Short mmCIF file of C-alpha atoms and ligand atoms in Angstrom, two decimals:
data_model
loop_
_atom_site.label_atom_id
_atom_site.label_comp_id
_atom_site.label_asym_id
_atom_site.label_seq_id
_atom_site.Cartn_x
_atom_site.Cartn_y
_atom_site.Cartn_z
CA MET L 1 0.05 -0.03 -0.03
CA PRO L 2 1.41 3.40 -0.88
CA LEU L 3 2.38 5.50 2.03
CA LYS L 4 -0.18 8.44 2.64
CA LYS L 5 1.58 11.75 1.97
CA THR L 6 1.87 13.93 4.99
CA GLN L 7 0.33 17.36 4.18
CA SER L 8 2.14 20.49 5.10
CA VAL L 9 -0.15 23.25 6.08
CA LEU L 10 0.40 26.96 6.75
CA PHE L 11 -2.03 28.35 9.35
CA VAL L 12 -2.51 32.14 8.84
CA ALA L 13 -3.96 33.98 11.81
CA SER L 14 -3.47 37.17 13.78
CA GLU L 15 -3.60 35.44 17.25
CA CYS L 16 -2.14 32.40 18.82
CA PHE L 17 -2.08 31.28 22.38
CA PRO L 18 0.15 31.61 24.52
CA LEU L 19 1.86 34.48 22.33
CA ILE L 20 -1.00 36.79 21.51
CA LYS L 21 -4.70 36.41 22.48
CA THR L 22 -7.88 38.39 22.64
CA GLY L 23 -10.28 35.53 22.50
CA GLY L 24 -11.00 32.07 21.26
CA LEU L 25 -9.34 32.32 17.88
CA ALA L 26 -5.82 32.31 19.70
CA ASP L 27 -6.86 29.33 21.70
CA VAL L 28 -7.88 27.43 18.50
CA VAL L 29 -4.77 28.45 16.60
CA GLY L 30 -2.55 27.49 19.49
CA ALA L 31 -4.01 24.09 20.01
CA LEU L 32 -5.28 22.70 16.76
CA PRO L 33 -1.78 22.32 15.20
CA ILE L 34 -0.63 20.29 18.16
CA ALA L 35 -3.64 18.07 17.81
CA LEU L 36 -2.93 17.94 13.91
CA ALA L 37 0.68 16.85 14.56
CA HIS L 38 -0.66 13.91 16.69
CA ALA L 39 -2.87 13.17 13.87
CA GLY L 40 0.15 13.18 11.26
CA THR L 41 -0.14 16.71 9.78
CA ASN L 42 2.55 19.35 9.98
CA VAL L 43 1.49 22.86 10.66
CA THR L 44 3.34 26.07 10.54
CA VAL L 45 1.62 29.07 11.97
CA PHE L 46 2.18 32.31 10.25
CA LEU L 47 1.61 35.34 12.69
CA PRO L 48 2.04 39.11 12.83
CA GLY L 49 5.28 40.00 14.40
CA PHE L 50 3.82 41.68 17.59
CA PRO L 51 6.38 42.23 20.32
CA LYS L 52 4.82 39.47 22.35
CA VAL L 53 4.93 37.04 19.54
CA LEU L 54 8.72 37.73 18.65
CA ALA L 55 9.57 37.46 22.35
CA GLY L 56 7.99 34.20 22.70
CA ILE L 57 9.73 32.43 19.76
CA GLU L 58 12.53 30.22 20.66
CA SER L 59 15.73 29.55 18.70
CA ALA L 60 14.73 32.27 16.35
CA ARG L 61 16.18 32.66 12.97
CA THR L 62 15.76 35.02 10.05
CA LEU L 63 14.16 33.07 7.38
CA ALA L 64 13.99 35.86 4.74
CA LYS L 65 14.21 39.54 4.43
CA ILE L 66 11.41 41.19 2.42
CA LYS L 67 11.85 44.29 0.24
CA THR L 68 8.86 45.22 -1.98
CA SER L 69 7.62 48.37 -3.50
CA ASP L 70 4.07 47.82 -1.94
CA GLY L 71 5.01 47.25 1.69
CA PRO L 72 7.41 48.23 4.39
CA PRO L 73 10.77 46.50 4.91
CA ALA L 74 10.31 43.32 6.81
CA LYS L 75 11.86 40.15 7.99
CA LEU L 76 10.42 36.70 8.47
CA ILE L 77 11.44 35.18 11.82
CA SER L 78 11.06 31.42 12.28
CA GLY L 79 11.29 29.31 15.36
CA THR L 80 9.20 27.29 17.83
CA THR L 81 7.36 28.04 20.97
CA ALA L 82 7.70 26.37 24.29
CA SER L 83 4.39 24.72 23.58
CA GLY L 84 5.96 23.19 20.58
CA LEU L 85 4.33 25.14 17.73
CA ASN L 86 6.31 25.90 14.55
CA ILE L 87 6.08 29.74 13.96
CA ILE L 88 6.79 32.22 11.21
CA ALA L 89 6.42 35.67 12.24
CA LEU L 90 6.14 38.71 10.03
CA ASP L 91 8.43 41.16 11.69
CA ALA L 92 7.26 44.46 10.14
CA PRO L 93 7.71 47.13 12.96
CA GLN L 94 5.84 49.78 11.10
CA TYR L 95 2.67 47.63 11.39
CA PHE L 96 3.15 45.30 14.26
CA ASP L 97 5.29 46.94 16.84
CA ILE L 98 2.38 47.68 18.91
CA GLU L 99 1.39 46.89 22.38
CA GLY L 100 -2.24 46.46 23.75
CA ASN L 101 -5.27 45.38 21.63
CA PRO L 102 -3.97 44.24 18.23
CA TYR L 103 -7.01 45.73 16.33
CA LEU L 104 -8.10 48.59 18.53
CA ASP L 105 -6.35 51.80 19.54
CA ASP L 106 -6.42 53.25 23.12
CA THR L 107 -9.80 54.99 22.44
CA GLY L 108 -11.36 51.60 21.49
CA ASN L 109 -11.73 52.51 17.76
CA ASP L 110 -10.22 50.33 14.84
CA ARG L 111 -6.67 51.08 14.17
CA PRO L 112 -6.43 53.18 11.14
CA ASP L 113 -4.08 51.00 9.32
CA ASN L 114 -5.81 47.68 9.81
CA GLY L 115 -6.81 47.41 6.09
CA ALA L 116 -3.34 48.00 4.81
CA LYS L 117 -1.54 45.94 7.58
CA TYR L 118 -3.69 42.81 7.10
CA ALA L 119 -3.51 43.12 3.34
CA TYR L 120 0.20 43.10 3.54
CA PHE L 121 0.18 40.23 6.09
CA SER L 122 -1.95 38.09 3.93
CA LYS L 123 0.05 38.79 0.80
CA VAL L 124 3.28 37.80 2.44
CA ALA L 125 1.62 34.78 3.93
CA ALA L 126 0.36 33.73 0.30
CA ASP L 127 3.88 34.23 -1.03
CA VAL L 128 5.44 31.98 1.69
CA ALA L 129 2.79 29.34 1.14
CA LEU L 130 3.57 29.42 -2.50
CA GLY L 131 7.20 29.10 -1.96
CA LYS L 132 8.02 32.54 -3.56
CA ILE L 133 9.54 33.53 -0.15
CA GLY L 134 11.57 31.04 1.71
CA ARG L 135 12.15 27.71 -0.06
CA LYS L 136 9.42 25.57 1.14
CA LYS L 137 6.16 25.07 -0.79
CA TYR L 138 2.95 24.23 1.25
CA ASP L 139 0.07 22.02 0.33
CA ILE L 140 -2.65 23.92 2.11
CA LEU L 141 -2.78 27.51 3.27
CA HIS L 142 -5.38 27.58 6.09
CA ALA L 143 -6.49 31.14 6.79
CA HIS L 144 -8.43 32.16 9.96
CA ASP L 145 -10.90 35.13 10.02
CA TRP L 146 -10.91 38.40 8.14
CA GLN L 147 -7.25 39.16 8.89
CA ALA L 148 -6.25 36.46 6.62
CA GLY L 149 -9.12 36.81 4.38
CA LEU L 150 -7.22 38.06 1.33
CA CYS L 151 -4.84 35.11 1.30
CA ALA L 152 -7.15 33.13 -1.03
CA ALA L 153 -7.39 36.10 -3.42
CA TYR L 154 -3.65 36.49 -3.56
CA VAL L 155 -3.34 32.62 -4.12
CA LYS L 156 -5.86 32.77 -6.81
CA ALA L 157 -4.32 35.70 -8.60
CA SER L 158 -0.93 33.86 -8.70
CA GLY L 159 -2.43 31.41 -10.96
CA THR L 160 -1.38 28.30 -9.20
CA THR L 161 -3.40 25.23 -9.19
CA LYS L 162 -1.38 23.35 -6.62
CA LEU L 163 -1.76 25.26 -3.35
CA ARG L 164 -5.09 24.58 -1.76
CA THR L 165 -6.92 27.22 0.44
CA ILE L 166 -9.20 26.94 3.40
CA LEU L 167 -10.87 29.68 5.26
CA THR L 168 -12.15 29.18 8.80
CA ILE L 169 -14.74 31.60 9.87
CA HIS L 170 -14.55 32.00 13.60
CA ASN L 171 -17.04 34.90 13.62
CA LEU L 172 -19.03 36.16 10.74
CA ALA L 173 -19.64 39.43 12.51
CA PHE L 174 -16.11 40.62 11.85
CA GLN L 175 -16.03 41.32 8.14
CA GLY L 176 -12.93 43.11 7.59
CA ARG L 177 -14.61 45.93 5.72
CA PHE L 178 -12.68 48.91 4.38
CA PRO L 179 -13.22 51.89 2.00
CA LYS L 180 -13.00 50.90 -1.61
CA PHE L 181 -9.88 53.29 -2.16
CA LEU L 182 -7.85 50.52 -0.54
CA MET L 183 -8.38 48.29 -3.58
CA ALA L 184 -5.89 50.35 -5.52
CA SER L 185 -3.14 49.31 -3.28
CA LEU L 186 -3.83 45.71 -2.75
CA GLY L 187 -1.95 44.54 -5.86
CA LEU L 188 -4.85 42.42 -7.05
CA PRO L 189 -6.54 42.47 -10.49
CA THR L 190 -9.15 45.15 -10.71
CA SER L 191 -11.62 42.66 -11.92
CA TYR L 192 -11.66 41.15 -8.31
CA TYR L 193 -13.59 44.49 -7.18
CA SER L 194 -16.84 43.01 -8.25
CA ARG L 195 -19.96 41.29 -6.83
CA ASN L 196 -18.27 37.88 -7.47
CA GLY L 197 -15.15 39.09 -5.76
CA LEU L 198 -14.29 41.13 -2.69
CA GLU L 199 -16.69 44.06 -3.25
CA TYR L 200 -19.27 44.44 -0.59
CA TRP L 201 -21.81 47.20 -0.66
CA ASP L 202 -19.36 49.65 -2.34
CA GLN L 203 -16.57 48.68 0.02
CA VAL L 204 -13.86 45.92 0.17
CA SER L 205 -14.40 43.11 2.46
CA PHE L 206 -11.56 40.84 3.27
CA LEU L 207 -13.77 38.05 4.66
CA LYS L 208 -15.77 38.09 1.59
CA ALA L 209 -12.58 37.69 -0.33
CA GLY L 210 -12.01 34.46 1.63
CA ILE L 211 -15.45 33.32 1.20
CA MET L 212 -15.21 33.69 -2.54
CA TYR L 213 -11.83 32.59 -3.44
CA SER L 214 -11.06 29.77 -0.91
CA ASP L 215 -11.34 26.22 -2.06
CA HIS L 216 -13.13 25.28 0.99
CA ILE L 217 -14.84 27.19 3.99
CA THR L 218 -15.02 25.60 7.47
CA THR L 219 -16.58 27.17 10.53
CA VAL L 220 -16.31 26.10 14.24
CA SER L 221 -19.40 24.18 14.89
CA PRO L 222 -22.08 22.20 12.75
CA THR L 223 -25.01 24.41 13.96
CA TYR L 224 -23.16 27.67 13.14
CA ALA L 225 -22.35 26.35 9.74
CA LEU L 226 -26.12 26.01 9.20
CA GLU L 227 -26.89 29.47 10.85
CA ILE L 228 -24.53 31.38 8.70
CA GLN L 229 -26.27 30.11 5.58
CA SER L 230 -29.49 31.55 6.65
CA ASP L 231 -30.60 35.22 6.13
CA ASP L 232 -30.74 35.85 9.86
CA GLY L 233 -27.49 34.39 10.86
CA GLY L 234 -25.71 35.06 7.51
CA MET L 235 -25.25 38.86 8.55
CA GLY L 236 -25.36 39.80 4.83
CA PHE L 237 -23.40 36.86 3.58
CA GLY L 238 -26.22 34.23 3.96
CA GLY L 239 -26.92 33.99 0.13
CA LEU L 240 -23.23 33.94 -0.75
CA LEU L 241 -22.60 31.14 1.75
CA ARG L 242 -25.70 29.16 0.54
CA ALA L 243 -24.17 29.46 -3.00
CA ARG L 244 -21.13 27.71 -1.53
CA SER L 245 -22.92 25.12 0.59
CA GLN L 246 -21.24 22.19 -1.02
CA SER L 247 -17.82 23.62 0.31
CA ILE L 248 -18.75 24.40 3.75
CA SER L 249 -18.12 22.17 6.79
CA GLY L 250 -18.74 22.88 10.47
CA LEU L 251 -16.05 21.21 12.55
CA LEU L 252 -16.42 21.65 16.23
CA ASN L 253 -13.69 23.30 18.25
CA GLY L 254 -12.00 21.55 21.17
CA ILE L 255 -9.70 22.94 24.01
CA ASP L 256 -6.11 22.04 24.75
CA LEU L 257 -6.56 19.51 27.61
CA ASP L 258 -3.17 20.22 28.98
CA VAL L 259 -3.70 24.01 29.41
CA TRP L 260 -7.05 23.30 30.81
CA ASN L 261 -6.50 20.46 33.35
CA PRO L 262 -7.95 20.75 36.86
CA GLU L 263 -5.61 17.98 37.93
CA THR L 264 -2.47 19.78 36.90
CA ASP L 265 -3.48 23.52 36.61
CA PRO L 266 -0.89 25.44 38.42
CA GLU L 267 -3.10 28.69 38.70
CA ILE L 268 -5.86 27.02 40.70
CA TYR L 269 -5.94 26.65 44.51
CA LYS L 270 -6.72 22.82 44.82
CA SER L 271 -6.29 20.10 42.08
CA TYR L 272 -9.12 17.78 41.39
CA SER L 273 -10.48 15.31 38.72
CA ALA L 274 -13.45 13.48 37.50
CA GLU L 275 -12.41 10.50 39.78
CA ASN L 276 -11.54 12.61 42.70
CA PRO L 277 -13.63 15.84 42.52
CA LYS L 278 -13.48 16.96 46.23
CA GLY L 279 -10.90 19.59 45.62
CA LYS L 280 -13.51 21.68 43.64
CA ALA L 281 -15.06 22.88 46.94
CA GLY L 282 -11.71 24.08 48.09
CA ASN L 283 -11.47 26.12 45.10
CA LYS L 284 -14.82 27.78 45.66
CA SER L 285 -14.00 28.77 49.27
CA ALA L 286 -10.76 30.15 48.21
CA LEU L 287 -12.20 32.11 45.37
CA GLN L 288 -14.96 33.53 47.70
CA LYS L 289 -12.03 34.66 49.90
CA ALA L 290 -9.88 36.05 47.27
CA LEU L 291 -12.75 38.15 45.74
CA LYS L 292 -14.15 39.01 49.23
CA LEU L 293 -17.51 37.29 48.70
CA ARG L 294 -19.31 36.08 51.56
CA PRO L 295 -17.93 32.66 52.32
CA ASP L 296 -20.75 30.20 51.86
CA ALA L 297 -20.24 26.73 50.48
CA LYS L 298 -23.98 26.38 49.87
CA ALA L 299 -24.55 29.72 47.84
CA PRO L 300 -24.41 28.88 44.05
CA LEU L 301 -21.55 30.77 42.67
CA PHE L 302 -22.05 31.75 39.13
CA THR L 303 -19.18 33.08 36.81
CA VAL L 304 -18.84 35.01 33.67
CA ILE L 305 -15.58 35.10 31.65
CA SER L 306 -16.33 36.91 28.60
CA ARG L 307 -16.10 39.88 26.15
CA LEU L 308 -18.70 42.01 27.51
CA THR L 309 -20.78 42.63 24.30
CA THR L 310 -24.32 42.20 23.05
CA GLN L 311 -23.11 39.19 21.08
CA LYS L 312 -22.59 37.45 24.49
CA GLY L 313 -26.04 38.61 25.78
CA LEU L 314 -24.55 40.07 28.86
CA ASP L 315 -26.65 43.10 28.65
CA LEU L 316 -29.45 40.71 29.49
CA LEU L 317 -27.65 39.21 32.44
CA ALA L 318 -26.80 42.67 33.84
CA ASP L 319 -30.61 43.08 34.47
CA MET L 320 -30.80 39.88 36.44
CA THR L 321 -28.23 40.56 39.12
CA ASP L 322 -30.84 41.74 41.76
CA PHE L 323 -32.90 38.55 41.22
CA ILE L 324 -29.98 36.21 41.30
CA VAL L 325 -28.80 37.80 44.68
CA ALA L 326 -32.32 37.65 46.11
CA GLU L 327 -32.36 33.94 45.33
CA GLY L 328 -29.14 33.47 47.36
CA GLY L 329 -26.72 33.31 44.41
CA GLN L 330 -23.41 34.87 43.96
CA ILE L 331 -21.59 36.26 40.67
CA ALA L 332 -17.95 36.51 39.90
CA LEU L 333 -17.34 38.34 36.64
CA LEU L 334 -14.24 38.76 34.59
CA GLY L 335 -14.19 40.57 31.32
CA SER L 336 -14.16 43.75 29.49
CA GLY L 337 -15.82 45.52 26.50
CA ASP L 338 -18.85 47.67 26.04
CA SER L 339 -18.80 50.41 28.55
CA ALA L 340 -22.63 50.30 29.20
CA ILE L 341 -22.46 46.58 30.17
CA GLU L 342 -19.14 47.28 32.31
CA ASP L 343 -20.98 50.15 34.01
CA ALA L 344 -24.13 47.86 34.75
CA PHE L 345 -22.09 45.15 36.37
CA ASN L 346 -19.82 47.59 38.37
CA ALA L 347 -23.10 49.16 39.75
CA ALA L 348 -24.36 45.77 40.67
CA ALA L 349 -21.18 44.92 42.42
CA LYS L 350 -21.29 48.16 44.35
CA LYS L 351 -24.94 47.47 45.43
CA HIS L 352 -24.13 43.91 46.57
CA PRO L 353 -20.43 43.93 47.40
CA THR L 354 -20.53 40.62 49.42
CA GLU L 355 -22.42 38.75 46.58
CA ILE L 356 -21.04 40.17 43.29
CA SER L 357 -17.38 40.62 42.31
CA VAL L 358 -16.61 42.42 39.00
CA THR L 359 -13.09 42.42 37.54
CA ILE L 360 -12.84 44.47 34.40
CA GLY L 361 -9.83 43.47 32.38
CA TYR L 362 -8.14 40.44 30.97
CA ASP L 363 -6.58 37.97 33.46
CA GLU L 364 -5.58 34.49 32.32
CA PRO L 365 -4.82 33.10 35.88
CA LEU L 366 -8.07 34.50 37.21
CA ALA L 367 -10.01 32.75 34.31
CA HIS L 368 -8.61 29.56 35.51
CA GLN L 369 -9.50 30.15 39.17
CA LEU L 370 -13.10 31.17 38.22
CA GLN L 371 -13.63 28.05 36.11
CA ALA L 372 -12.29 25.84 39.03
CA GLY L 373 -14.29 27.73 41.80
CA ALA L 374 -17.56 28.45 40.37
CA ASP L 375 -20.52 26.12 40.32
CA ALA L 376 -21.91 27.41 37.01
CA ILE L 377 -21.02 29.74 34.23
CA PHE L 378 -23.29 32.18 32.26
CA ILE L 379 -22.92 32.19 28.46
CA PRO L 380 -26.24 33.75 27.44
CA SER L 381 -25.01 34.55 23.79
CA ARG L 382 -27.20 35.82 21.04
CA PHE L 383 -25.05 33.98 18.56
CA GLU L 384 -21.99 31.90 19.34
CA PRO L 385 -19.97 30.25 16.51
CA CYS L 386 -18.46 27.69 18.88
CA GLY L 387 -17.67 29.21 22.28
CA LEU L 388 -14.77 27.76 24.31
CA THR L 389 -15.63 28.96 27.83
CA GLN L 390 -18.44 26.38 28.13
CA LEU L 391 -15.83 23.62 27.07
CA CYS L 392 -13.37 24.75 29.56
CA ALA L 393 -16.08 24.83 32.23
CA MET L 394 -17.20 21.29 31.70
CA ARG L 395 -13.50 20.19 31.97
CA TYR L 396 -13.73 21.91 35.47
CA GLY L 397 -17.03 20.68 36.30
CA THR L 398 -18.73 23.98 36.14
CA VAL L 399 -22.14 23.82 34.71
CA PRO L 400 -22.84 25.94 31.63
CA ILE L 401 -26.15 27.96 31.40
CA VAL L 402 -26.31 28.75 27.85
CA GLY L 403 -28.41 30.29 24.93
CA ARG L 404 -29.23 27.55 22.44
CA VAL L 405 -27.36 29.10 19.47
CA GLY L 406 -24.17 27.89 17.49
CA GLY L 407 -21.71 25.76 19.14
CA LEU L 408 -23.45 26.14 22.47
CA ASN L 409 -26.28 24.09 21.03
CA ASP L 410 -23.84 21.36 19.89
CA THR L 411 -21.76 21.04 22.94
CA VAL L 412 -24.20 21.36 26.01
CA ILE L 413 -27.05 18.93 26.76
CA ASP L 414 -29.83 20.60 28.47
CA ALA L 415 -31.05 19.19 31.83
CA SER L 416 -34.42 18.10 30.66
CA PRO L 417 -36.21 15.53 32.62
CA MET L 418 -35.23 12.99 30.01
CA ALA L 419 -31.57 13.98 29.97
CA LEU L 420 -31.55 13.92 33.75
CA ALA L 421 -33.02 10.57 33.92
CA ASN L 422 -30.58 9.16 31.37
CA GLY L 423 -27.60 10.78 33.24
CA ALA L 424 -26.66 12.72 30.14
CA ALA L 425 -27.36 16.39 31.41
CA THR L 426 -24.38 18.87 31.18
CA GLY L 427 -26.02 22.20 31.58
CA VAL L 428 -29.07 24.47 31.07
CA GLN L 429 -30.03 25.80 27.52
CA PHE L 430 -32.58 28.31 26.72
CA ALA L 431 -34.08 29.65 23.53
CA PRO L 432 -34.93 32.09 22.20
CA VAL L 433 -32.23 34.33 23.75
CA ASN L 434 -34.24 36.98 25.49
CA ALA L 435 -34.72 38.38 29.09
CA HIS L 436 -37.67 36.19 29.80
CA MET L 437 -36.11 32.88 28.89
CA LEU L 438 -32.87 33.84 30.60
CA TYR L 439 -34.90 34.42 33.73
CA SER L 440 -36.40 30.98 33.42
CA ALA L 441 -33.18 29.33 32.70
CA ILE L 442 -31.73 30.97 35.93
CA SER L 443 -34.77 29.74 37.95
CA ARG L 444 -34.16 26.34 36.49
CA ALA L 445 -30.44 26.41 37.46
CA PHE L 446 -31.56 27.28 41.07
CA ASP L 447 -34.03 24.32 41.25
CA LEU L 448 -31.29 22.00 39.95
CA TYR L 449 -28.71 23.31 42.49
CA SER L 450 -31.21 22.89 45.25
CA ASN L 451 -31.05 19.08 44.82
CA PRO L 452 -27.48 18.24 45.56
CA ALA L 453 -27.70 14.69 44.29
CA GLN L 454 -28.88 15.94 40.97
CA TRP L 455 -26.44 18.81 40.78
CA ASN L 456 -23.51 16.52 41.36
CA GLN L 457 -24.72 14.10 38.78
CA ILE L 458 -24.62 17.16 36.18
CA VAL L 459 -21.19 18.01 37.47
CA THR L 460 -19.97 14.49 37.04
CA ASN L 461 -21.41 14.33 33.68
CA CYS L 462 -19.45 17.57 32.71
CA LEU L 463 -16.29 16.32 34.17
CA ASN L 464 -16.59 13.25 31.94
CA GLN L 465 -17.25 15.07 28.65
CA ASN L 466 -14.62 14.83 26.01
CA VAL L 467 -13.86 18.37 25.17
CA GLY L 468 -10.51 17.88 23.52
CA TRP L 469 -9.38 18.32 19.76
CA GLU L 470 -8.81 14.62 18.90
CA THR L 471 -11.94 14.11 16.77
CA SER L 472 -11.95 17.46 15.04
CA ALA L 473 -8.27 17.30 14.27
CA ALA L 474 -8.77 14.05 12.50
CA ASP L 475 -11.61 15.59 10.48
CA TYR L 476 -9.31 18.52 9.54
CA ARG L 477 -6.57 16.08 8.55
CA ASP L 478 -9.10 14.20 6.41
CA LEU L 479 -10.52 17.46 4.81
CA TYR L 480 -6.78 18.59 3.89
CA ALA L 481 -6.40 15.13 2.28
CA SER L 482 -9.63 15.48 0.19
CA LEU L 483 -8.52 18.77 -1.04
P1 ADP Z 501 -14.74 34.67 21.87
O1 ADP Z 501 -13.58 34.22 21.10
O2 ADP Z 501 -15.98 34.96 21.06
O3 ADP Z 501 -14.40 35.81 22.77
P2 ADP Z 501 -14.63 32.11 23.17
O4 ADP Z 501 -15.54 31.46 24.15
O5 ADP Z 501 -14.39 31.21 21.94
O6 ADP Z 501 -15.17 33.55 22.81
O7 ADP Z 501 -13.14 32.27 23.71
C1 ADP Z 501 -12.83 33.19 24.74
C2 ADP Z 501 -11.51 32.89 25.28
O8 ADP Z 501 -10.95 33.99 25.97
C3 ADP Z 501 -11.66 31.76 26.39
O9 ADP Z 501 -10.26 31.05 26.42
C4 ADP Z 501 -11.85 32.61 27.57
O10 ADP Z 501 -11.28 31.87 28.77
C5 ADP Z 501 -10.80 33.83 27.32
N1 ADP Z 501 -11.48 34.91 28.02
C6 ADP Z 501 -12.39 35.84 27.56
N2 ADP Z 501 -12.38 36.96 28.40
C7 ADP Z 501 -11.40 36.85 29.18
C8 ADP Z 501 -10.74 37.70 30.29
N3 ADP Z 501 -11.35 38.77 30.38
N4 ADP Z 501 -9.63 37.25 30.85
C9 ADP Z 501 -8.99 36.19 30.49
N5 ADP Z 501 -9.60 35.30 29.60
C10 ADP Z 501 -10.74 35.66 28.94
C1 GLC Z 502 -14.86 33.41 17.80
C2 GLC Z 502 -16.15 33.08 18.27
C3 GLC Z 502 -16.28 31.93 19.25
C4 GLC Z 502 -15.35 30.83 18.98
C5 GLC Z 502 -13.94 31.35 18.69
C6 GLC Z 502 -13.10 30.37 18.20
O1 GLC Z 502 -14.14 34.34 18.71
O2 GLC Z 502 -16.85 34.21 18.61
O3 GLC Z 502 -17.59 31.49 19.41
O4 GLC Z 502 -15.38 29.90 19.94
O5 GLC Z 502 -13.96 32.33 17.70
O6 GLC Z 502 -13.38 29.64 17.05
#
């Protein structure tokens, strides 16, 4: 039997855990290549050369120097991370020597050079995958989100038939839209500025370029793959995506089971596992102490670890805080985002200082401590391509209370009487996502919690869920081979 050829894949993404992270994209780009390596596929991750990225590359060497008329002088730095990822970073200080949020400036507005910057990033990535820069030619260029959306257009424009392109849509709401004058500096054929190309309502859309020119499109859960092909969930791209229906797959995200492991997690107060779950109670009391919440083992402690945006439905939750406290519950929130939502939770914490703790900001260790110490996590998203915090929560025996959308639909089993009787329930789902249904989901969660045997069964079911990457990594490997 002939040996199967190992595919070589270039991931192109703007974030990668543990180097640079604003959300789940980074987790996926940091974990999937390692799972793919176990499945027999070689992945190199192409990243912007942000200071934190360059600092995190071990045994760094200069792969190439780039001098072109259509971009700033730059270098490609290659090396590996401590976590075992192969990285190529685009060290272009004019674009990437920035601290803080990679996409937003200090005032919370989009950085003015986002269009030029990620066009250049995608162009260089395409040239690397094509073997025009550096010596290696890749089999697959796998682009993630709008920041890498133009890669497929550059590959198409090169005329190659060998390199295959995939776009993964992590969130259709971020479409990479820029004024049409940018087209002139992209170095693409002018014919690409059309309805069948990257023109979108008189603008250019990098995400649309990815949708139109990639050989295949994936998204991060089966339900979201259907939602984005509808007029409601398609956010303007529903028709285009329906037309590409045969080339769309929904492959569920997983999480890195080593990064998220309550048995070995160095950030949490007490280790525990499905076999020996007792330590979870110690995490709860330590967390209540650390956050200056009223120490009470019996008060259900709810957490939120999230971008504070309307996508995540947290405006709805902000209206429920009095009710939750009146029922005897506590809330520990970590996140940042829309100022109205931040203000609402800050006000709630001020009103109930011993019952509600609010940390505005980004704090990786605290995220682990919250997952370990809380009884349940709220994810009342209006839409959710996959969602990773419910997977981390289940891994830590923390029960997810979620809107029944996207990946939350695919990963949480609602505690219906039938699921409870069968020992399958892992959380509480509600639909449609509105204040009324969230209220009734919270009431249900209190009811479930008031019956310790029942609650413990749900916690055990969560701890026993398989939330790793193994299955989906094999699916990605097979998809690469099929192309
Ligand atoms: P999204 O990517 O839409 O923000 P996901 O659920 O896919 O949502 O991924 C969010 C990731 O970011 C998770 O790893 C979560 O733990 C992490 N996260 C979100 N907000 C914070 C925060 N304020 N501090 C630390 N980690 C956070
Ligand atoms: C996006 C989505 C989230 C998903 C993540 C990783 O940020 O909002 O649902 O889990 O990407 O794919």
